[in-house]
Coordinates of C-alpha atoms in Angstrom, one line a residue:
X1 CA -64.1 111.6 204.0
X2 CA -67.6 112.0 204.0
X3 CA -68.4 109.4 206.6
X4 CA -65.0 109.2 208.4
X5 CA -64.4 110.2 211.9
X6 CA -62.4 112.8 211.7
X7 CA -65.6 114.6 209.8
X8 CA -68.5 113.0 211.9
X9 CA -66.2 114.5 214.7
X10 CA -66.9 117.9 213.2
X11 CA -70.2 117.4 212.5
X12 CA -71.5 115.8 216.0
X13 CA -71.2 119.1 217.7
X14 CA -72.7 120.7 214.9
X15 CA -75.9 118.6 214.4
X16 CA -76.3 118.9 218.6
X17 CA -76.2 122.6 218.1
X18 CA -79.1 122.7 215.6
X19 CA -81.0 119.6 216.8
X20 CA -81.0 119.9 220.8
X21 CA -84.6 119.6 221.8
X22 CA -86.0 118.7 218.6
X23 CA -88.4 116.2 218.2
X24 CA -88.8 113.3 215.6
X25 CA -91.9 113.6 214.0
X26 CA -91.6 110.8 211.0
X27 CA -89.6 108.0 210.2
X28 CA -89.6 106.3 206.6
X29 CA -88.2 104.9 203.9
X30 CA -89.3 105.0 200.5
X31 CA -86.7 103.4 198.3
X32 CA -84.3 100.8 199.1
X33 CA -81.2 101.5 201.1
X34 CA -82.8 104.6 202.4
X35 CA -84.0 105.9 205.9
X36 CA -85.4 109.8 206.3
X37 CA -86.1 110.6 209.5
X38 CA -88.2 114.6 209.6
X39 CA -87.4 116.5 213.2
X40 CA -88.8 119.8 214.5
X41 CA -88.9 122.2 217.2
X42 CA -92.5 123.4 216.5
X43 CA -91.7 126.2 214.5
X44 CA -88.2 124.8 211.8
X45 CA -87.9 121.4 210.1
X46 CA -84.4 119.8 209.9
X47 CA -84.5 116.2 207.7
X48 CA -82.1 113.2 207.7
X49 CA -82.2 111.4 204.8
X50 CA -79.1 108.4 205.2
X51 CA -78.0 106.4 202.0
X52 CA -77.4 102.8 203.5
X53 CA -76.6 100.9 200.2
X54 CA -72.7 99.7 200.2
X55 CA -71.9 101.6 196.9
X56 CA -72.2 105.5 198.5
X57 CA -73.1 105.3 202.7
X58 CA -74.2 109.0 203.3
X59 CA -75.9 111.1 205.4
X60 CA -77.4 113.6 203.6
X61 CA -79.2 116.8 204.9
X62 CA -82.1 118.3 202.5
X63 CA -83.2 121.7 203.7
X64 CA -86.8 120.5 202.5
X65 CA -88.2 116.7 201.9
X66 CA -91.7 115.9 200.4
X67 CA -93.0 112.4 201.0
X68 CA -94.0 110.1 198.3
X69 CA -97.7 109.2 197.9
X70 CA -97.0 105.6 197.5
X71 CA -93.7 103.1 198.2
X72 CA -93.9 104.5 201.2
X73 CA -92.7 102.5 204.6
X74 CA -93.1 103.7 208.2
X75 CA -90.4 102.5 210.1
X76 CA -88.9 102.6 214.3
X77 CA -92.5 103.7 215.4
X78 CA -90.6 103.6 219.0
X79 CA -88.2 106.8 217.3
X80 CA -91.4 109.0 217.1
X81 CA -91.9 111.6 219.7
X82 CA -88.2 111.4 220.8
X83 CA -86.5 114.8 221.7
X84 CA -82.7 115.1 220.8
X85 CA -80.2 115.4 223.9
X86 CA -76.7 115.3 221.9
X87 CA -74.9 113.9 219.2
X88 CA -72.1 112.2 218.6
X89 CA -69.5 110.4 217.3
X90 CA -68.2 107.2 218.2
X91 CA -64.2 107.1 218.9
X92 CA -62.2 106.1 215.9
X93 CA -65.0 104.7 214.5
X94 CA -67.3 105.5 211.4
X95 CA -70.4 105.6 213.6
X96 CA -72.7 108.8 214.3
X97 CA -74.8 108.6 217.7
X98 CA -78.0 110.1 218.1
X99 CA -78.6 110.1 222.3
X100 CA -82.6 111.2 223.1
X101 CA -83.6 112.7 226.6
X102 CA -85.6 109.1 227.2
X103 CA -82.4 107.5 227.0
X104 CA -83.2 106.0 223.4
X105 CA -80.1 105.9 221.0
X106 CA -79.6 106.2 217.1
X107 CA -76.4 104.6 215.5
X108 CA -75.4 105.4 212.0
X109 CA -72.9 103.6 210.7
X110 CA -71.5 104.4 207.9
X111 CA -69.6 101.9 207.1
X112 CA -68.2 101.3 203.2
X113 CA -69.5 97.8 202.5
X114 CA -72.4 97.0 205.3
X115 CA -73.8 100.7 206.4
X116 CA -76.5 100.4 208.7
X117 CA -78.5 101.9 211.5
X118 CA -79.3 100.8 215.0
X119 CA -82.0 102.1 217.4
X120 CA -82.6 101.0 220.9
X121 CA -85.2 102.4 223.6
X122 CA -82.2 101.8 225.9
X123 CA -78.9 100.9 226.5
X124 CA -79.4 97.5 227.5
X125 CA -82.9 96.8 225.5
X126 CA -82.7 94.9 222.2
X127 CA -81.6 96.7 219.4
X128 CA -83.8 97.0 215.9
X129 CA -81.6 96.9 212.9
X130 CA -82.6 99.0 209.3
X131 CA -80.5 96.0 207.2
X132 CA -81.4 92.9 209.7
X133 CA -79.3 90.5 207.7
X134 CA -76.1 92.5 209.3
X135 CA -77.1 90.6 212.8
X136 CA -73.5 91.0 214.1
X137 CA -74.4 95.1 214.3
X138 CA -76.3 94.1 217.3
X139 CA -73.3 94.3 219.0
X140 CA -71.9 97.8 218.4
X141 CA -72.6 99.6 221.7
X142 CA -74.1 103.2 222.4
X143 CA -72.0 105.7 224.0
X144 CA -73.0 105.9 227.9
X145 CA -74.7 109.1 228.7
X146 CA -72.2 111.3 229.6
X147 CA -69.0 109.5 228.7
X148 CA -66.5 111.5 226.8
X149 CA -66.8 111.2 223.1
X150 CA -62.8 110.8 222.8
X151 CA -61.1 107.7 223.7
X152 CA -57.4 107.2 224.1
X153 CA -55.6 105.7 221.3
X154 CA -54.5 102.2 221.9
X155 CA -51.2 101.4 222.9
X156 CA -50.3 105.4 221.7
X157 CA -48.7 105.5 225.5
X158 CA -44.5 104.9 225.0
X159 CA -45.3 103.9 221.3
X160 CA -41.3 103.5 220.6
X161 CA -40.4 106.3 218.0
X162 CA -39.3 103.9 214.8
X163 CA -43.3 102.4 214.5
X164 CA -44.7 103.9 212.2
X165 CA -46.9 106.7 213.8
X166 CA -49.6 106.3 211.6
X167 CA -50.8 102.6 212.6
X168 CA -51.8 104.4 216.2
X169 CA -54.4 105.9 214.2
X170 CA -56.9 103.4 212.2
X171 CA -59.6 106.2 211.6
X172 CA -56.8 108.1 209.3
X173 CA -58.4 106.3 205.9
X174 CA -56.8 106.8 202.8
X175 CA -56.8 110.6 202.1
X176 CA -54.4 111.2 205.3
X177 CA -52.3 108.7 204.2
X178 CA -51.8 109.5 201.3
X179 CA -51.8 113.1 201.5
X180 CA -48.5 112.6 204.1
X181 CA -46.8 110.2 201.7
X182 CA -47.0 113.3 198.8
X183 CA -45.1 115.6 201.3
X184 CA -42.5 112.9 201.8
X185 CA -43.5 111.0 204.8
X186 CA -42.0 108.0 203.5
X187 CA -38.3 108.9 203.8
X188 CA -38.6 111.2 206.7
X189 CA -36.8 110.4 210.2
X190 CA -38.8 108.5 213.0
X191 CA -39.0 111.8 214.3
X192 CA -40.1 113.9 211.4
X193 CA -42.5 111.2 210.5
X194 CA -44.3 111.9 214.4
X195 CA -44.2 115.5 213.9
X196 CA -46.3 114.8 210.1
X197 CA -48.4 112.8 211.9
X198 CA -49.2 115.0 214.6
X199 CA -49.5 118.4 212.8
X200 CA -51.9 116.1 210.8
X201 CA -53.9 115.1 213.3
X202 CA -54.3 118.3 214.6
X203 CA -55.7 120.2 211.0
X204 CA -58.2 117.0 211.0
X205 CA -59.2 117.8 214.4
X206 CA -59.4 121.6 213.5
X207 CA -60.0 122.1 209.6
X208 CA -60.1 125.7 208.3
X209 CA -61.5 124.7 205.2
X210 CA -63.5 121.7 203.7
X211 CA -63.1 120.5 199.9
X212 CA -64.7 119.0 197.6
X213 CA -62.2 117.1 195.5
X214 CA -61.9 115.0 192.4
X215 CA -59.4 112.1 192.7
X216 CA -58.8 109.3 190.3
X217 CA -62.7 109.9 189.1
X218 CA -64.7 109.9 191.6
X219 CA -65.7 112.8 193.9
X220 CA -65.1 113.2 197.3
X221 CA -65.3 115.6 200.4
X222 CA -62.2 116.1 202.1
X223 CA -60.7 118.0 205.1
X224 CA -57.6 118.1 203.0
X225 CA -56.8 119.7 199.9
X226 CA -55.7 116.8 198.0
X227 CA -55.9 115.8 194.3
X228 CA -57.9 118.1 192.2
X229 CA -59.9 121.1 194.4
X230 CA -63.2 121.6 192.4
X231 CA -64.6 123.9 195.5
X232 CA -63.3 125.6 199.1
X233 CA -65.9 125.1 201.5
X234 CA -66.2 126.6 205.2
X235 CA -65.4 124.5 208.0
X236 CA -69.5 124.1 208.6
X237 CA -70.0 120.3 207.8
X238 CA -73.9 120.3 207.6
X239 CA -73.6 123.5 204.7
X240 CA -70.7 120.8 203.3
X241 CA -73.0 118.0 203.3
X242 CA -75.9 119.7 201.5
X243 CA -73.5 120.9 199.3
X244 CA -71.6 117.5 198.3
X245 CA -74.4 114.4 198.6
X246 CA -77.0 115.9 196.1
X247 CA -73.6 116.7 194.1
X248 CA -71.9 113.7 194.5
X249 CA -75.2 111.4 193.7
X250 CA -76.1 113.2 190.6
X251 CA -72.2 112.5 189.9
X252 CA -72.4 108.8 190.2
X253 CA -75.8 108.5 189.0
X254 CA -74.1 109.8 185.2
X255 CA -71.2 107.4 185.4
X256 CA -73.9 104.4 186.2
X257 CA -76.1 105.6 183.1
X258 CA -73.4 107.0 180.5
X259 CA -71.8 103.1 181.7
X260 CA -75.2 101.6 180.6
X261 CA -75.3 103.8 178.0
X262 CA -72.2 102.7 176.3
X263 CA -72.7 98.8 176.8
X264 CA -75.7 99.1 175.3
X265 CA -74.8 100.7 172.0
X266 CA -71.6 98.6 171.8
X267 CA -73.9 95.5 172.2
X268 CA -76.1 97.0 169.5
X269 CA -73.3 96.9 167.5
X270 CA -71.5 93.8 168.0
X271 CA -75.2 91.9 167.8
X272 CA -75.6 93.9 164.5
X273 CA -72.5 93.7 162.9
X274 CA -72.9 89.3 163.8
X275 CA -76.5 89.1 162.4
X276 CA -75.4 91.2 159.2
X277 CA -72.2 88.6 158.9
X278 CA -74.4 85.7 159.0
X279 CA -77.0 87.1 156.6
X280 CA -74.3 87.7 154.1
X281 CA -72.7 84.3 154.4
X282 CA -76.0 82.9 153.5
X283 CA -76.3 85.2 151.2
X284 CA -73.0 84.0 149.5
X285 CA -74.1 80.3 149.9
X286 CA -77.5 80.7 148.2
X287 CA -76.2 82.8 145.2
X288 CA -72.8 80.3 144.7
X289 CA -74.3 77.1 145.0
X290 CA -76.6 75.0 142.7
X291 CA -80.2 76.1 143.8
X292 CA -83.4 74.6 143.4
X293 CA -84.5 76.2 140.2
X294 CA -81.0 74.9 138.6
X295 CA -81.9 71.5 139.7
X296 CA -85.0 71.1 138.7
X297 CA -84.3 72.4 134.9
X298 CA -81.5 69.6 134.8
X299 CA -84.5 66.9 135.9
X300 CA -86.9 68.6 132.9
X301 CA -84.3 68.4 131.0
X302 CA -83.6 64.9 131.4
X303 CA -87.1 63.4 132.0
X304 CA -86.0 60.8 129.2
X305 CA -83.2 59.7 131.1
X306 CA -84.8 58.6 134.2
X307 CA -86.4 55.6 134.5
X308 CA -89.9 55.0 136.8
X309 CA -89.0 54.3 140.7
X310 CA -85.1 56.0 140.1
X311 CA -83.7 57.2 143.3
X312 CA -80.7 59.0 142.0
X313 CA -80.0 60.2 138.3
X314 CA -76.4 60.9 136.7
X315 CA -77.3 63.8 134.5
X316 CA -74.7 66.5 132.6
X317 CA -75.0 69.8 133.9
X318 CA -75.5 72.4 131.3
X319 CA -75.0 74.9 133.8
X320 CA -71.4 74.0 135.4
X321 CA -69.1 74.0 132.2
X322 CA -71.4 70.1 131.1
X323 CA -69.7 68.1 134.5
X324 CA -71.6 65.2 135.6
X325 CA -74.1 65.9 138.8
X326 CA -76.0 63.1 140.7
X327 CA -79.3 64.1 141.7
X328 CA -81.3 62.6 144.4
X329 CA -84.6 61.2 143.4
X330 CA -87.6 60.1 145.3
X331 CA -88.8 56.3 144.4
X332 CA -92.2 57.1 144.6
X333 CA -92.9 60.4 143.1
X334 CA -92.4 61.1 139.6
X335 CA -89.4 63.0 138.5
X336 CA -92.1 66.3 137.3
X337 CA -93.8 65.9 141.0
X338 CA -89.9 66.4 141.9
X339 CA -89.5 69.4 139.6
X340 CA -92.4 70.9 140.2
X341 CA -91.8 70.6 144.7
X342 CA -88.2 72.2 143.2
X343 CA -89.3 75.1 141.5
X344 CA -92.2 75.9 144.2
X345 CA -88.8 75.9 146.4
X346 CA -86.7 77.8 144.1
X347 CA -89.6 80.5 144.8
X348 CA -89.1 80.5 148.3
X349 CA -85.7 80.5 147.9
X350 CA -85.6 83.6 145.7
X351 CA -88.4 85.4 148.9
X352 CA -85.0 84.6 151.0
X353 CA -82.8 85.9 149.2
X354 CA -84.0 89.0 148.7
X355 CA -85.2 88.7 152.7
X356 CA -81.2 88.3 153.7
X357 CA -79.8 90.7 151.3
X358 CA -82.4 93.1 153.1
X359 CA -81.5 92.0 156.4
X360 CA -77.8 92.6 155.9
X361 CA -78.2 95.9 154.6
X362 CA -81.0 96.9 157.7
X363 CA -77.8 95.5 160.4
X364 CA -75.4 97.1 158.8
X365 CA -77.0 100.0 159.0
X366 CA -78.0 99.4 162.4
X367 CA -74.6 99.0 163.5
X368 CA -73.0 101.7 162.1
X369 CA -75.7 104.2 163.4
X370 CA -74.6 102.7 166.8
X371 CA -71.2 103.5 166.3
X372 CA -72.4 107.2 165.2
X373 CA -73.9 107.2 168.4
X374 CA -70.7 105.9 170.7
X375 CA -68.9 108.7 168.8
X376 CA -71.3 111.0 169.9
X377 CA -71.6 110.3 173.4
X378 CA -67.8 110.8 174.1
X379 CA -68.0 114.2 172.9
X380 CA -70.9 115.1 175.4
X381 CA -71.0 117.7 178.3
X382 CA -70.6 115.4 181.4
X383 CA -73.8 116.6 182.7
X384 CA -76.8 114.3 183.9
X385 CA -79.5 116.0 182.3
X386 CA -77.7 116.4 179.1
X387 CA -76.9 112.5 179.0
X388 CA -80.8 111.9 179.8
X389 CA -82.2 114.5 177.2
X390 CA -80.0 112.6 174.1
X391 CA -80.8 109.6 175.5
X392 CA -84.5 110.4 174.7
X393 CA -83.9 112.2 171.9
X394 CA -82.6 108.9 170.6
X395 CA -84.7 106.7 172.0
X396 CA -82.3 105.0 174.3
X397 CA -84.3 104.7 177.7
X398 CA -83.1 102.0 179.9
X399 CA -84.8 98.7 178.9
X400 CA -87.6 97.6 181.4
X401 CA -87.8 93.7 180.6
X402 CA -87.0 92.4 184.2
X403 CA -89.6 94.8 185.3
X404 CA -92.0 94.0 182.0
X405 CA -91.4 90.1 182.9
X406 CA -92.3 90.3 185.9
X407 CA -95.5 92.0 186.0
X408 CA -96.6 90.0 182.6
X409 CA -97.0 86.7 182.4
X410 CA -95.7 86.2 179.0
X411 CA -92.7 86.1 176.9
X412 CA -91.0 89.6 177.2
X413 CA -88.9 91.7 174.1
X414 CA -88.1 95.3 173.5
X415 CA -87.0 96.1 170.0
X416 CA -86.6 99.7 168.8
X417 CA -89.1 101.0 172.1
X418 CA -91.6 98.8 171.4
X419 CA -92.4 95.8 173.2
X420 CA -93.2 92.2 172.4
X421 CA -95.1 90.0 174.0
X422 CA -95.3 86.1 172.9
X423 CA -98.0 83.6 174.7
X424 CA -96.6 80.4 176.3
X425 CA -99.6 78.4 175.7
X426 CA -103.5 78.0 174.8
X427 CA -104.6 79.3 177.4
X428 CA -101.8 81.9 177.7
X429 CA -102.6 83.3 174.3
X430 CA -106.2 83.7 175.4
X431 CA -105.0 86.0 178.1
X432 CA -102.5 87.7 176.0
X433 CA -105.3 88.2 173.3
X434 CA -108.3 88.9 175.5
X435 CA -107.3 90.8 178.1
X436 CA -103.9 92.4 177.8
X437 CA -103.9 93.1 174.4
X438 CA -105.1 96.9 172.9
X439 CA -107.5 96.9 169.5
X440 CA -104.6 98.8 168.4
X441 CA -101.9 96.8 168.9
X442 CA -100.4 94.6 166.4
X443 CA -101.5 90.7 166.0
X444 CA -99.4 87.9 164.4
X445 CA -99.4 84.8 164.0
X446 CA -98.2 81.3 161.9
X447 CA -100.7 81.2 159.6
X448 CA -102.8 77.6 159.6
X449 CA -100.9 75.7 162.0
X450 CA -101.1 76.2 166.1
X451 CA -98.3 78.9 167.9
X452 CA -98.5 81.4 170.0
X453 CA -100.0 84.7 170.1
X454 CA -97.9 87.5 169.3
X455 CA -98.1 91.4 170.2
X456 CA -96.5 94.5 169.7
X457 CA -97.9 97.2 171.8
X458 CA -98.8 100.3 170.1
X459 CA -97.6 103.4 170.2
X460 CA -99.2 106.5 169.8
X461 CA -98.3 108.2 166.8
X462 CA -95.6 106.1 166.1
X463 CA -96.5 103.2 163.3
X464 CA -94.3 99.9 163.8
X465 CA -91.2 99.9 161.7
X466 CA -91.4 97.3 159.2
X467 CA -88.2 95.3 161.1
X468 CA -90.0 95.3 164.0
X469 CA -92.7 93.6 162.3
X470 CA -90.5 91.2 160.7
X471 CA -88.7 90.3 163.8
X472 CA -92.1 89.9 165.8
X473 CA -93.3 87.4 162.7
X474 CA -90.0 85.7 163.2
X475 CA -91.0 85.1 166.6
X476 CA -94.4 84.4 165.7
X477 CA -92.8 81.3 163.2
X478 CA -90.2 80.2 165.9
X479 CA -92.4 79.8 168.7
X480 CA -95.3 77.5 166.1
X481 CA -95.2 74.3 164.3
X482 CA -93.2 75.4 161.5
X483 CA -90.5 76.2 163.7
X484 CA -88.1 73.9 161.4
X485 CA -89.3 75.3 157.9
X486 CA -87.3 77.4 155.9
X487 CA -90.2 79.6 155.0
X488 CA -93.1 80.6 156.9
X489 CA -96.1 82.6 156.1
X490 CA -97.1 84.8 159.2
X491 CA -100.8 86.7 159.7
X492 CA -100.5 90.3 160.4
X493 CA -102.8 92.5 162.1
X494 CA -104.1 95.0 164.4
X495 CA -106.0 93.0 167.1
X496 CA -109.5 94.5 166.8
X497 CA -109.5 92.1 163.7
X498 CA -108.8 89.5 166.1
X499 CA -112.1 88.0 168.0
X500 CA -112.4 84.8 169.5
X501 CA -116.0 82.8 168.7
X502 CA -118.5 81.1 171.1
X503 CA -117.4 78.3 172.4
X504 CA -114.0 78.3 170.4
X505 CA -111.2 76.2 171.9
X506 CA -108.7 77.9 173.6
X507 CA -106.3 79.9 171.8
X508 CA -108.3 79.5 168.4
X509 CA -109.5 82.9 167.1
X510 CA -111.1 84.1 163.8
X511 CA -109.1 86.6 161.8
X512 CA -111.7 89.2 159.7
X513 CA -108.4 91.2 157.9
X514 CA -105.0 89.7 157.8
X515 CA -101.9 90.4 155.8
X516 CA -99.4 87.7 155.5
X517 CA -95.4 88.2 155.5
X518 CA -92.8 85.4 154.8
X519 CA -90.0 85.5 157.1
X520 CA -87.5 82.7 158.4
X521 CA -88.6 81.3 161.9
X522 CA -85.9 82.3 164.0
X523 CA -85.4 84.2 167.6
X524 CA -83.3 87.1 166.3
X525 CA -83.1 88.4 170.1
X526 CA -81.6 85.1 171.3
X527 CA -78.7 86.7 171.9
X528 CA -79.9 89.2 174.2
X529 CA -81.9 86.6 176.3
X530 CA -85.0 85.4 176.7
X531 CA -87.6 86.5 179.4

């Protein structure tokens, strides 16, 4: 009920008690959805800072505020200078007004889904709007000077006894509602139903006490005490503001991360858990099929069998229990050029094998660490600066790559906390090599054929994990000519081995110490996206 009438009621009166013949002295906003406003009377401070976003509209109250050096906005120059007359609130209505001496006027409203605020230099001038897509706010007038902040209800004059008393009300929200129906409002009398209604009205109009409460997760201030009670406040709403925002906030902000948190490692998981399967069945195919090494035996084997220009031979296989087994031949090699491609293959093959079975066991262990971590993270203290100190304990910061691919003009991965960065072109690896690239980062690329530059940004005092480098050369082979080979051989190393001669096309550079890794060309964070 932090922003309902019934409370901006109690705190109008308050805030005109404290803010009479103040003056506003700054007016800025230095993250989105936010407006502070600083105010003085030449010897205290009193800030304003109002949350505008739809998720949590606020006004909150810091007893101090320091300004940020930089994202920082003046805004409403018109505001400065302006000495407080009276606040108030607008009748049945989630809308605080701040009324100045000049006749300027300050609307907050605090609506749920479209919060805004609305300042004119008079009644009549044109307003200026804090969210100017919400044009229809325009509208929403300023008390007159003067007027009585209380209205009379609509149609609550010879309101016939069965209605139900609380429609006369709309600024009741939820709480009230729900607080009568709990002491049986719903099968009282007409009559007993009025009387609820009206003792109601009148402990919202005069609350002994303000709560904080917890109901059905989420914390709220109340002016009833209603679900669970964490804390009895005073009936002073400005101590019950500072009080509930900052707690509140810190609240939502560990239910948004611990959220994040979660999806994350259960997407760690999942993706691990798939790349392991896959890696296995491969696995399972390579070691229970006929592979090249078997085939090329049964050609040596054979050589007397097959005639010059053959493009298939029928040959008994020594190594399946003596069945027969075509074998594809190629009319213009001979059947030992054919062998000897095989074996070179069956070579390859055995690199890949060992590759996957490596792979599988490097995901699986991936995924169940993930799991470890899941467990873990139920059975923390629900406390925001617990959550953030295992997160970095475990190196689980949020991922930056919309921010990353937006301020680099290159293809954007994280992978363990470290990034990767993969040119889009010739003159795109130039840029990535030249100029973005540190002499200690990590170089790589498809060795003797044309691709794109690929980086992993160092660390300090961390060496890359050997899967990190092995997913970066994967990248390295995907995004090159031998995208479509089984095997490809990818240079490795630091980029101060990496220099680019006079007059050298663009993206050709001369490598003075490489080593060279075999991997599989593949995009093993195609799942997560490409930036």
């Amino acid at each position: 009920m932090h922003a309902n009438y019934y409370f901006l009621r109690l705190l109008a009166p308050a805030l005109t008690r404290q803010l009479a013949g103040c003056s506003v002295v700054t007016c800025f906003s230095q993250e989105k959805d936010e407006l502070v406003i600083g105010l003085t009377n030449g010897t205290v401070e009193f800030w304003l800072k109002a949350q505008l976003s739809a998720a949590f509209p606020a006004l909150a109250l810091p007893e101090t505020f320091h300004r940020a050096r930089a994202n920082s906005v003046d805004l409403l120059p018109d505001l400065l200078g302006q000495q407080v007359q009276e606040v108030a609130a607008l009748p049945q209505d989630r809308v605080l007004q701040f009324r100045f001496r000049s006749g300027a006027t300050l609307l907050f409203k605090l609506y749920s889904s479209r919060p805004n605020v609305i300042f004119r230099l008079t009644d009549d001038s044109t307003p200026e709007l804090f969210h100017q897509r919400y044009t229809p706010d325009a509208a929403i007038r300023p008390l007159a000077a003067g007027h009585a902040a209380e209205a009379p209800l609509p149609g609550s004059a010879g309101v016939l006894p069965h209605l139900n008393p609380l429609k006369r009300y709309p600024a009741l929200s939820d709480l009230p509602a729900r607080y009568l129906r709990t002491h049986g409002y719903d099968s009282a009398t007409p009559e007993a139903m009025e009387q609820q209604v009206q003792e109601l009205v009148h402990q919202l109009e005069n609350p002994r006490q303000l709560y904080v409460i917890t109901l059905e997760g989420r914390t709220r201030l109340s002016l009833l005490p209603f679900g669970e009670v964490e804390r009895i406040l005073p009936p002073d709403p400005v101590a019950a503001l500072r009080t509930f925002v900052p707690l509140a906030l810190s609240r939502r902000a560990y239910e948004l991360e611990m959220r994040q948190l979660r999806q994350t490692l259960e997407r760690r998981a999942e993706e691990a858990s798939t790349s392991a399967g896959m890696a296995r069945t491969r696995l399972h195919a390579l070691e229970h099929t006929a592979g090249y090494r078997q085939t090329a035996d049964l050609i040596m084997a054979h050589l007397s069998q097959i005639p010059a220009g053959a493009t298939q031979v029928e040959v008994v296989d020594f190594y399946q229990d003596n069945q027969p087994r075509l074998i594809k031949l190629k009319a213009t090699e001979t059947p030992q050029r054919t062998a000897q491609n095989l074996y070179r293959k069956a070579k390859n093959q055995q690199i890949e094998t060992r590759q996957l079975a490596e792979r599988a066991e490097r995901r699986e262990t991936e995924a169940f660490w993930c799991l470890e971590r899941l467990e873990e993270l139920a059975a923390l203290h629900p406390d925001l600066r617990t959550l953030r100190q295992w997160r970095k304990q475990h190196q689980l910061e949020p991922e930056t790559k919309a921010k990353a691919s937006q301020e680099l003009p290159f293809k954007v991965f994280e992978d363990s906390g470290f990034t990767i960065l993969v040119g889009r072109n010739s003159q795109n690896n130039d840029l990535l090599t030249q100029r973005y690239a540190h002499k200690d980062d990590l170089w790589l690329h498809a060795k003797d054929v044309s691709g794109s530059h690929v980086v992993v940004r160092h660390r300090a005092g961390q060496p890359v994990p050997e899967p990190v480098i092995e997913r970066a050369a994967q990248l390295a082979a995907w995004y090159s000519r031998r995208q479509n080979d089984s095997l490809c051989p990818v240079t490795v190393t630091p980029k101060k081995f990496v220099r680019k001669p006079k007059g050298a096309l663009p993206g050709q550079v001369l490598v003075e110490r490489e080593k060279v890794v075999l991997v599989v060309p593949a995009n093993p964070f195609e799942r997560n996206g490409v930036l």
